[in-house]
Amino acid sequence: DTAVSQTPKYLVTQMGNDKSIKCEQNLGHDTMYWYKQDSKKFLKIMFSYNNKELIINETVPNRFSPKSPDKAHLNLHINSLELGDSAVYFCASSHIWTEDGEKLFFGSGTQLSVL
Amino acid sequence: SQQGEEDPQALSIQEGENATMNCSYKTSINNLQWYRQNSGRGLVHLILIRSNEREKHSGRLRVTLDTSKKSSSLLITASRAADTASYFCATDSSNTGKLIFGQGTTLQVKP
């Protein structure tokens, strides 16, 4: 059973389109994240939700909108895609108020290519 | 930039040898973590060391932390071909899960 699953694994789309990436975790964690990994492998946090509430919102264009319908799901919607949005997007989860709660569990990533 | 730095960027060794990777960071931290990323996959947590700890072991992994120098090292002993991956250090200053990642060390272990 996959602990943190995200779909799709690959997403190829044209500039200007709107797309969504879905993420689900079955670990019972209360916090979920979106991280972006660029072509140089730098990983940077974008958003974090704790029990459906936004707790981290880094300097990300407002074309990116996360949505958390419940604490097991955190989706990422991107409007008006740009070439610079091409990257690998990782969903992650943790249970931050528990022992070892700082440890993150990552999904396998969504490779987004904007043409 | 708050990004940590890892050294070396790439490391190639023979199976059975030890691999050492270093990480430096810029701000005070609550803990430092190491993750492994196999090609085309997500990151997998390896080990966490808290700011009041100096050394930690987990199987073939040994992590040290020197908060005065703002640096950490990851030692993999008796490496195996399956250890081939990228290794990232990540610092946590806020206990919110906001991790600041280093640029990673790409390790190749030749059989």
PDB file of C-alpha atoms in Angstrom:
ATOM      1  CA  ASP A   1       0.000   0.000   0.000  1.00  0.00           C
ATOM      2  CA  THR A   2       1.394   3.357  -1.050  1.00  0.00           C
ATOM      3  CA  ALA A   3       1.625   5.731   1.915  1.00  0.00           C
ATOM      4  CA  VAL A   4       1.681   9.025  -0.013  1.00  0.00           C
ATOM      5  CA  SER A   5       0.373   8.771  -3.534  1.00  0.00           C
ATOM      6  CA  GLN A   6       0.176  11.529  -6.083  1.00  0.00           C
ATOM      7  CA  THR A   7      -1.229  11.587  -9.585  1.00  0.00           C
ATOM      8  CA  PRO A   8      -0.369  11.940 -12.323  1.00  0.00           C
ATOM      9  CA  LYS A   9       3.271  10.866 -12.368  1.00  0.00           C
ATOM     10  CA  TYR A  10       3.917  12.735 -15.598  1.00  0.00           C
ATOM     11  CA  LEU A  11       2.117  15.801 -16.876  1.00  0.00           C
ATOM     12  CA  VAL A  12       2.941  17.357 -20.231  1.00  0.00           C
ATOM     13  CA  THR A  13       0.932  20.406 -21.194  1.00  0.00           C
ATOM     14  CA  GLN A  14       0.966  23.612 -23.180  1.00  0.00           C
ATOM     15  CA  MET A  15       1.697  27.058 -21.826  1.00  0.00           C
ATOM     16  CA  GLY A  16      -1.423  28.827 -20.649  1.00  0.00           C
ATOM     17  CA  ASN A  17      -3.297  25.673 -19.672  1.00  0.00           C
ATOM     18  CA  ASP A  18      -4.692  24.941 -16.202  1.00  0.00           C
ATOM     19  CA  LYS A  19      -3.778  21.650 -14.526  1.00  0.00           C
ATOM     20  CA  SER A  20      -4.165  19.877 -11.209  1.00  0.00           C
ATOM     21  CA  ILE A  21      -2.046  17.414  -9.281  1.00  0.00           C
ATOM     22  CA  LYS A  22      -3.711  15.249  -6.652  1.00  0.00           C
ATOM     23  CA  CYS A  23      -2.196  13.858  -3.479  1.00  0.00           C
ATOM     24  CA  GLU A  24      -3.525  11.433  -0.903  1.00  0.00           C
ATOM     25  CA  GLN A  25      -1.924   9.946   2.197  1.00  0.00           C
ATOM     26  CA  ASN A  26      -3.151   6.928   4.153  1.00  0.00           C
ATOM     27  CA  LEU A  27      -0.812   7.355   7.118  1.00  0.00           C
ATOM     28  CA  GLY A  28      -3.280   9.227   9.301  1.00  0.00           C
ATOM     29  CA  HIS A  29      -0.994  12.269   9.296  1.00  0.00           C
ATOM     30  CA  ASP A  30      -2.334  15.709  10.092  1.00  0.00           C
ATOM     31  CA  THR A  31      -0.014  17.796   7.948  1.00  0.00           C
ATOM     32  CA  MET A  32       0.592  17.763   4.209  1.00  0.00           C
ATOM     33  CA  TYR A  33       3.002  19.690   2.011  1.00  0.00           C
ATOM     34  CA  TRP A  34       3.871  20.577  -1.539  1.00  0.00           C
ATOM     35  CA  TYR A  35       7.557  20.838  -2.419  1.00  0.00           C
ATOM     36  CA  LYS A  36       9.014  21.813  -5.785  1.00  0.00           C
ATOM     37  CA  GLN A  37      12.267  20.338  -7.122  1.00  0.00           C
ATOM     38  CA  ASP A  38      13.902  22.235  -9.957  1.00  0.00           C
ATOM     39  CA  SER A  39      16.207  20.940 -12.671  1.00  0.00           C
ATOM     40  CA  LYS A  40      19.231  21.410 -10.384  1.00  0.00           C
ATOM     41  CA  LYS A  41      17.552  19.214  -7.760  1.00  0.00           C
ATOM     42  CA  PHE A  42      16.933  22.095  -5.344  1.00  0.00           C
ATOM     43  CA  LEU A  43      13.884  21.319  -3.232  1.00  0.00           C
ATOM     44  CA  LYS A  44      11.801  24.142  -1.857  1.00  0.00           C
ATOM     45  CA  ILE A  45       8.606  24.143   0.143  1.00  0.00           C
ATOM     46  CA  MET A  46       5.567  25.758  -1.444  1.00  0.00           C
ATOM     47  CA  PHE A  47       2.657  25.120   0.903  1.00  0.00           C
ATOM     48  CA  SER A  48       1.716  23.266   4.033  1.00  0.00           C
ATOM     49  CA  TYR A  49      -1.687  22.383   5.462  1.00  0.00           C
ATOM     50  CA  ASN A  50      -2.397  21.164   8.979  1.00  0.00           C
ATOM     51  CA  ASN A  51      -5.862  19.638   9.458  1.00  0.00           C
ATOM     52  CA  LYS A  52      -7.096  21.397   6.319  1.00  0.00           C
ATOM     53  CA  GLU A  53      -5.730  24.779   7.424  1.00  0.00           C
ATOM     54  CA  LEU A  54      -3.007  26.577   5.490  1.00  0.00           C
ATOM     55  CA  ILE A  55       0.020  27.044   7.765  1.00  0.00           C
ATOM     56  CA  ILE A  56       2.863  27.665   5.345  1.00  0.00           C
ATOM     57  CA  ASN A  57       2.540  29.706   2.194  1.00  0.00           C
ATOM     58  CA  GLU A  58       5.894  30.537   0.707  1.00  0.00           C
ATOM     59  CA  THR A  59       6.401  33.156  -1.959  1.00  0.00           C
ATOM     60  CA  VAL A  60       4.594  31.292  -4.686  1.00  0.00           C
ATOM     61  CA  PRO A  61       2.709  32.956  -7.592  1.00  0.00           C
ATOM     62  CA  ASN A  62      -1.009  33.072  -6.914  1.00  0.00           C
ATOM     63  CA  ARG A  63      -1.497  30.977 -10.042  1.00  0.00           C
ATOM     64  CA  PHE A  64      -0.779  28.100  -7.663  1.00  0.00           C
ATOM     65  CA  SER A  65      -3.684  27.253  -5.420  1.00  0.00           C
ATOM     66  CA  PRO A  66      -3.619  24.365  -2.972  1.00  0.00           C
ATOM     67  CA  LYS A  67      -6.845  22.773  -1.800  1.00  0.00           C
ATOM     68  CA  SER A  68      -7.291  20.407   1.102  1.00  0.00           C
ATOM     69  CA  PRO A  69     -10.777  18.856   1.181  1.00  0.00           C
ATOM     70  CA  ASP A  70      -9.797  16.752   4.193  1.00  0.00           C
ATOM     71  CA  LYS A  71      -6.622  16.033   6.098  1.00  0.00           C
ATOM     72  CA  ALA A  72      -5.804  13.017   3.908  1.00  0.00           C
ATOM     73  CA  HIS A  73      -5.828  14.996   0.665  1.00  0.00           C
ATOM     74  CA  LEU A  74      -3.946  17.998  -0.626  1.00  0.00           C
ATOM     75  CA  ASN A  75      -4.335  18.946  -4.256  1.00  0.00           C
ATOM     76  CA  LEU A  76      -2.433  21.546  -6.220  1.00  0.00           C
ATOM     77  CA  HIS A  77      -4.097  23.517  -8.979  1.00  0.00           C
ATOM     78  CA  ILE A  78      -1.990  25.617 -11.325  1.00  0.00           C
ATOM     79  CA  ASN A  79      -3.538  28.242 -13.588  1.00  0.00           C
ATOM     80  CA  SER A  80      -2.041  29.723 -16.744  1.00  0.00           C
ATOM     81  CA  LEU A  81       0.984  27.453 -16.776  1.00  0.00           C
ATOM     82  CA  GLU A  82       4.315  28.995 -17.712  1.00  0.00           C
ATOM     83  CA  LEU A  83       7.535  27.467 -19.009  1.00  0.00           C
ATOM     84  CA  GLY A  84       9.207  28.159 -15.656  1.00  0.00           C
ATOM     85  CA  ASP A  85       6.687  25.962 -13.863  1.00  0.00           C
ATOM     86  CA  SER A  86       8.372  22.897 -15.348  1.00  0.00           C
ATOM     87  CA  ALA A  87       9.716  20.930 -12.391  1.00  0.00           C
ATOM     88  CA  VAL A  88       9.022  17.900 -10.252  1.00  0.00           C
ATOM     89  CA  TYR A  89       6.362  18.520  -7.622  1.00  0.00           C
ATOM     90  CA  PHE A  90       6.415  16.405  -4.492  1.00  0.00           C
ATOM     91  CA  CYS A  91       3.648  15.918  -2.011  1.00  0.00           C
ATOM     92  CA  ALA A  92       4.646  14.974   1.528  1.00  0.00           C
ATOM     93  CA  SER A  93       3.006  14.375   4.875  1.00  0.00           C
ATOM     94  CA  SER A  94       3.905  14.252   8.543  1.00  0.00           C
ATOM     95  CA  HIS A  95       2.305  14.143  11.970  1.00  0.00           C
ATOM     96  CA  ILE A  96       3.932  17.206  13.434  1.00  0.00           C
ATOM     97  CA  TRP A  97       2.879  17.020  17.061  1.00  0.00           C
ATOM     98  CA  THR A  98       4.113  13.476  17.630  1.00  0.00           C
ATOM     99  CA  GLU A  99       7.511  11.986  18.439  1.00  0.00           C
ATOM    100  CA  ASP A 100       9.522  12.005  15.231  1.00  0.00           C
ATOM    101  CA  GLY A 101       6.762  14.135  13.776  1.00  0.00           C
ATOM    102  CA  GLU A 102       9.334  16.253  12.015  1.00  0.00           C
ATOM    103  CA  LYS A 103      10.024  13.364   9.642  1.00  0.00           C
ATOM    104  CA  LEU A 104       8.417  13.803   6.221  1.00  0.00           C
ATOM    105  CA  PHE A 105       7.018  11.043   4.036  1.00  0.00           C
ATOM    106  CA  PHE A 106       7.196  11.916   0.351  1.00  0.00           C
ATOM    107  CA  GLY A 107       5.196  10.837  -2.649  1.00  0.00           C
ATOM    108  CA  SER A 108       6.989   9.706  -5.793  1.00  0.00           C
ATOM    109  CA  GLY A 109       6.612  13.057  -7.534  1.00  0.00           C
ATOM    110  CA  THR A 110       4.838  14.546 -10.526  1.00  0.00           C
ATOM    111  CA  GLN A 111       7.087  15.618 -13.352  1.00  0.00           C
ATOM    112  CA  LEU A 112       5.463  18.630 -14.982  1.00  0.00           C
ATOM    113  CA  SER A 113       6.672  19.702 -18.401  1.00  0.00           C
ATOM    114  CA  VAL A 114       5.251  22.898 -19.864  1.00  0.00           C
ATOM    115  CA  LEU A 115       5.808  23.261 -23.610  1.00  0.00           C
TER     116      LEU A 115
ATOM    117  CA  SER B   1      19.597  32.130   0.406  1.00  0.00           C
ATOM    118  CA  GLN B   2      18.770  29.763   3.223  1.00  0.00           C
ATOM    119  CA  GLN B   3      19.736  26.731   1.199  1.00  0.00           C
ATOM    120  CA  GLY B   4      22.254  24.457   2.797  1.00  0.00           C
ATOM    121  CA  GLU B   5      25.307  23.322   0.949  1.00  0.00           C
ATOM    122  CA  GLU B   6      26.486  19.804   0.484  1.00  0.00           C
ATOM    123  CA  ASP B   7      29.911  18.597  -0.309  1.00  0.00           C
ATOM    124  CA  PRO B   8      30.877  16.892  -2.505  1.00  0.00           C
ATOM    125  CA  GLN B   9      28.248  17.380  -5.198  1.00  0.00           C
ATOM    126  CA  ALA B  10      29.148  14.005  -6.646  1.00  0.00           C
ATOM    127  CA  LEU B  11      30.955  10.984  -5.223  1.00  0.00           C
ATOM    128  CA  SER B  12      31.923   7.736  -6.931  1.00  0.00           C
ATOM    129  CA  ILE B  13      33.262   4.806  -4.913  1.00  0.00           C
ATOM    130  CA  GLN B  14      33.661   1.045  -5.108  1.00  0.00           C
ATOM    131  CA  GLU B  15      31.339  -1.326  -3.338  1.00  0.00           C
ATOM    132  CA  GLY B  16      32.556  -2.007   0.170  1.00  0.00           C
ATOM    133  CA  GLU B  17      34.137   1.412   0.638  1.00  0.00           C
ATOM    134  CA  ASN B  18      32.802   4.046   2.977  1.00  0.00           C
ATOM    135  CA  ALA B  19      31.090   7.189   1.696  1.00  0.00           C
ATOM    136  CA  THR B  20      31.133  10.490   3.570  1.00  0.00           C
ATOM    137  CA  MET B  21      28.950  13.446   2.688  1.00  0.00           C
ATOM    138  CA  ASN B  22      29.015  16.829   4.375  1.00  0.00           C
ATOM    139  CA  CYS B  23      26.351  19.437   4.853  1.00  0.00           C
ATOM    140  CA  SER B  24      26.618  23.026   6.027  1.00  0.00           C
ATOM    141  CA  TYR B  25      23.741  25.297   6.916  1.00  0.00           C
ATOM    142  CA  LYS B  26      23.209  28.918   7.848  1.00  0.00           C
ATOM    143  CA  THR B  27      20.635  29.339  10.611  1.00  0.00           C
ATOM    144  CA  SER B  28      20.095  27.818  14.042  1.00  0.00           C
ATOM    145  CA  ILE B  29      18.126  24.601  13.895  1.00  0.00           C
ATOM    146  CA  ASN B  30      15.892  22.278  15.913  1.00  0.00           C
ATOM    147  CA  ASN B  31      16.973  19.227  13.988  1.00  0.00           C
ATOM    148  CA  LEU B  32      18.764  18.107  10.856  1.00  0.00           C
ATOM    149  CA  GLN B  33      17.591  15.250   8.673  1.00  0.00           C
ATOM    150  CA  TRP B  34      19.078  13.203   5.878  1.00  0.00           C
ATOM    151  CA  TYR B  35      17.021  11.885   2.982  1.00  0.00           C
ATOM    152  CA  ARG B  36      17.802   9.597   0.064  1.00  0.00           C
ATOM    153  CA  GLN B  37      16.358  10.004  -3.414  1.00  0.00           C
ATOM    154  CA  ASN B  38      16.675   7.252  -5.961  1.00  0.00           C
ATOM    155  CA  SER B  39      16.519   8.350  -9.583  1.00  0.00           C
ATOM    156  CA  GLY B  40      12.968   9.291 -10.564  1.00  0.00           C
ATOM    157  CA  ARG B  41      11.588   8.612  -7.095  1.00  0.00           C
ATOM    158  CA  GLY B  42      10.525  10.536  -4.029  1.00  0.00           C
ATOM    159  CA  LEU B  43      12.679  11.230  -1.012  1.00  0.00           C
ATOM    160  CA  VAL B  44      12.998   8.677   1.743  1.00  0.00           C
ATOM    161  CA  HIS B  45      13.834   9.712   5.295  1.00  0.00           C
ATOM    162  CA  LEU B  46      17.033   8.135   6.606  1.00  0.00           C
ATOM    163  CA  ILE B  47      17.874   9.680   9.942  1.00  0.00           C
ATOM    164  CA  LEU B  48      17.112  12.680  12.143  1.00  0.00           C
ATOM    165  CA  ILE B  49      19.509  14.268  14.601  1.00  0.00           C
ATOM    166  CA  ARG B  50      18.390  16.898  17.076  1.00  0.00           C
ATOM    167  CA  SER B  51      20.311  20.048  17.877  1.00  0.00           C
ATOM    168  CA  ASN B  52      21.322  18.720  21.302  1.00  0.00           C
ATOM    169  CA  GLU B  53      22.746  15.509  19.847  1.00  0.00           C
ATOM    170  CA  ARG B  54      26.222  15.118  18.424  1.00  0.00           C
ATOM    171  CA  GLU B  55      26.130  11.686  16.839  1.00  0.00           C
ATOM    172  CA  LYS B  56      23.551   9.157  15.810  1.00  0.00           C
ATOM    173  CA  HIS B  57      23.687   5.711  14.255  1.00  0.00           C
ATOM    174  CA  SER B  58      21.202   3.714  12.226  1.00  0.00           C
ATOM    175  CA  GLY B  59      22.428   0.484  10.688  1.00  0.00           C
ATOM    176  CA  ARG B  60      25.276   1.373   8.314  1.00  0.00           C
ATOM    177  CA  LEU B  61      24.577   5.084   8.686  1.00  0.00           C
ATOM    178  CA  ARG B  62      26.379   7.411  11.058  1.00  0.00           C
ATOM    179  CA  VAL B  63      25.460  11.067  11.324  1.00  0.00           C
ATOM    180  CA  THR B  64      27.340  13.747  13.206  1.00  0.00           C
ATOM    181  CA  LEU B  65      26.228  17.261  14.005  1.00  0.00           C
ATOM    182  CA  ASP B  66      28.401  20.211  14.995  1.00  0.00           C
ATOM    183  CA  THR B  67      26.124  23.142  15.770  1.00  0.00           C
ATOM    184  CA  SER B  68      29.063  25.443  16.482  1.00  0.00           C
ATOM    185  CA  LYS B  69      30.249  24.959  12.913  1.00  0.00           C
ATOM    186  CA  LYS B  70      26.721  24.593  11.521  1.00  0.00           C
ATOM    187  CA  SER B  71      27.683  21.390   9.801  1.00  0.00           C
ATOM    188  CA  SER B  72      26.754  17.734   9.636  1.00  0.00           C
ATOM    189  CA  SER B  73      28.185  14.656   8.010  1.00  0.00           C
ATOM    190  CA  LEU B  74      26.634  11.410   6.832  1.00  0.00           C
ATOM    191  CA  LEU B  75      28.816   8.318   6.729  1.00  0.00           C
ATOM    192  CA  ILE B  76      27.649   5.206   4.914  1.00  0.00           C
ATOM    193  CA  THR B  77      29.848   2.264   5.807  1.00  0.00           C
ATOM    194  CA  ALA B  78      30.460  -0.817   3.646  1.00  0.00           C
ATOM    195  CA  SER B  79      28.598   0.712   0.716  1.00  0.00           C
ATOM    196  CA  ARG B  80      26.536  -1.375  -1.680  1.00  0.00           C
ATOM    197  CA  ALA B  81      25.484  -0.790  -5.282  1.00  0.00           C
ATOM    198  CA  ALA B  82      21.943  -0.277  -3.964  1.00  0.00           C
ATOM    199  CA  ASP B  83      23.168   2.802  -2.065  1.00  0.00           C
ATOM    200  CA  THR B  84      23.531   4.607  -5.401  1.00  0.00           C
ATOM    201  CA  ALA B  85      21.254   7.634  -5.055  1.00  0.00           C
ATOM    202  CA  SER B  86      21.208  11.338  -4.237  1.00  0.00           C
ATOM    203  CA  TYR B  87      21.481  12.233  -0.572  1.00  0.00           C
ATOM    204  CA  PHE B  88      20.043  15.449   0.840  1.00  0.00           C
ATOM    205  CA  CYS B  89      20.406  17.101   4.182  1.00  0.00           C
ATOM    206  CA  ALA B  90      17.495  19.180   5.421  1.00  0.00           C
ATOM    207  CA  THR B  91      17.280  21.505   8.385  1.00  0.00           C
ATOM    208  CA  ASP B  92      14.212  22.236  10.452  1.00  0.00           C
ATOM    209  CA  SER B  93      14.200  25.497  12.366  1.00  0.00           C
ATOM    210  CA  SER B  94      10.523  25.810  13.147  1.00  0.00           C
ATOM    211  CA  ASN B  95       9.061  22.340  13.871  1.00  0.00           C
ATOM    212  CA  THR B  96       6.433  23.033  11.201  1.00  0.00           C
ATOM    213  CA  GLY B  97       7.772  20.638   8.607  1.00  0.00           C
ATOM    214  CA  LYS B  98       9.280  23.487   6.636  1.00  0.00           C
ATOM    215  CA  LEU B  99      12.564  21.867   5.726  1.00  0.00           C
ATOM    216  CA  ILE B 100      15.421  23.740   4.106  1.00  0.00           C
ATOM    217  CA  PHE B 101      17.187  21.321   1.799  1.00  0.00           C
ATOM    218  CA  GLY B 102      20.772  21.220   0.663  1.00  0.00           C
ATOM    219  CA  GLN B 103      21.601  20.765  -2.992  1.00  0.00           C
ATOM    220  CA  GLY B 104      22.321  17.077  -2.549  1.00  0.00           C
ATOM    221  CA  THR B 105      25.244  14.734  -3.093  1.00  0.00           C
ATOM    222  CA  THR B 106      24.974  12.225  -5.914  1.00  0.00           C
ATOM    223  CA  LEU B 107      26.567   8.960  -4.822  1.00  0.00           C
ATOM    224  CA  GLN B 108      27.502   6.244  -7.269  1.00  0.00           C
ATOM    225  CA  VAL B 109      28.607   2.911  -5.848  1.00  0.00           C
ATOM    226  CA  LYS B 110      30.249   0.709  -8.450  1.00  0.00           C
ATOM    227  CA  PRO B 111      29.843  -3.048  -8.076  1.00  0.00           C
TER     228      PRO B 111
END
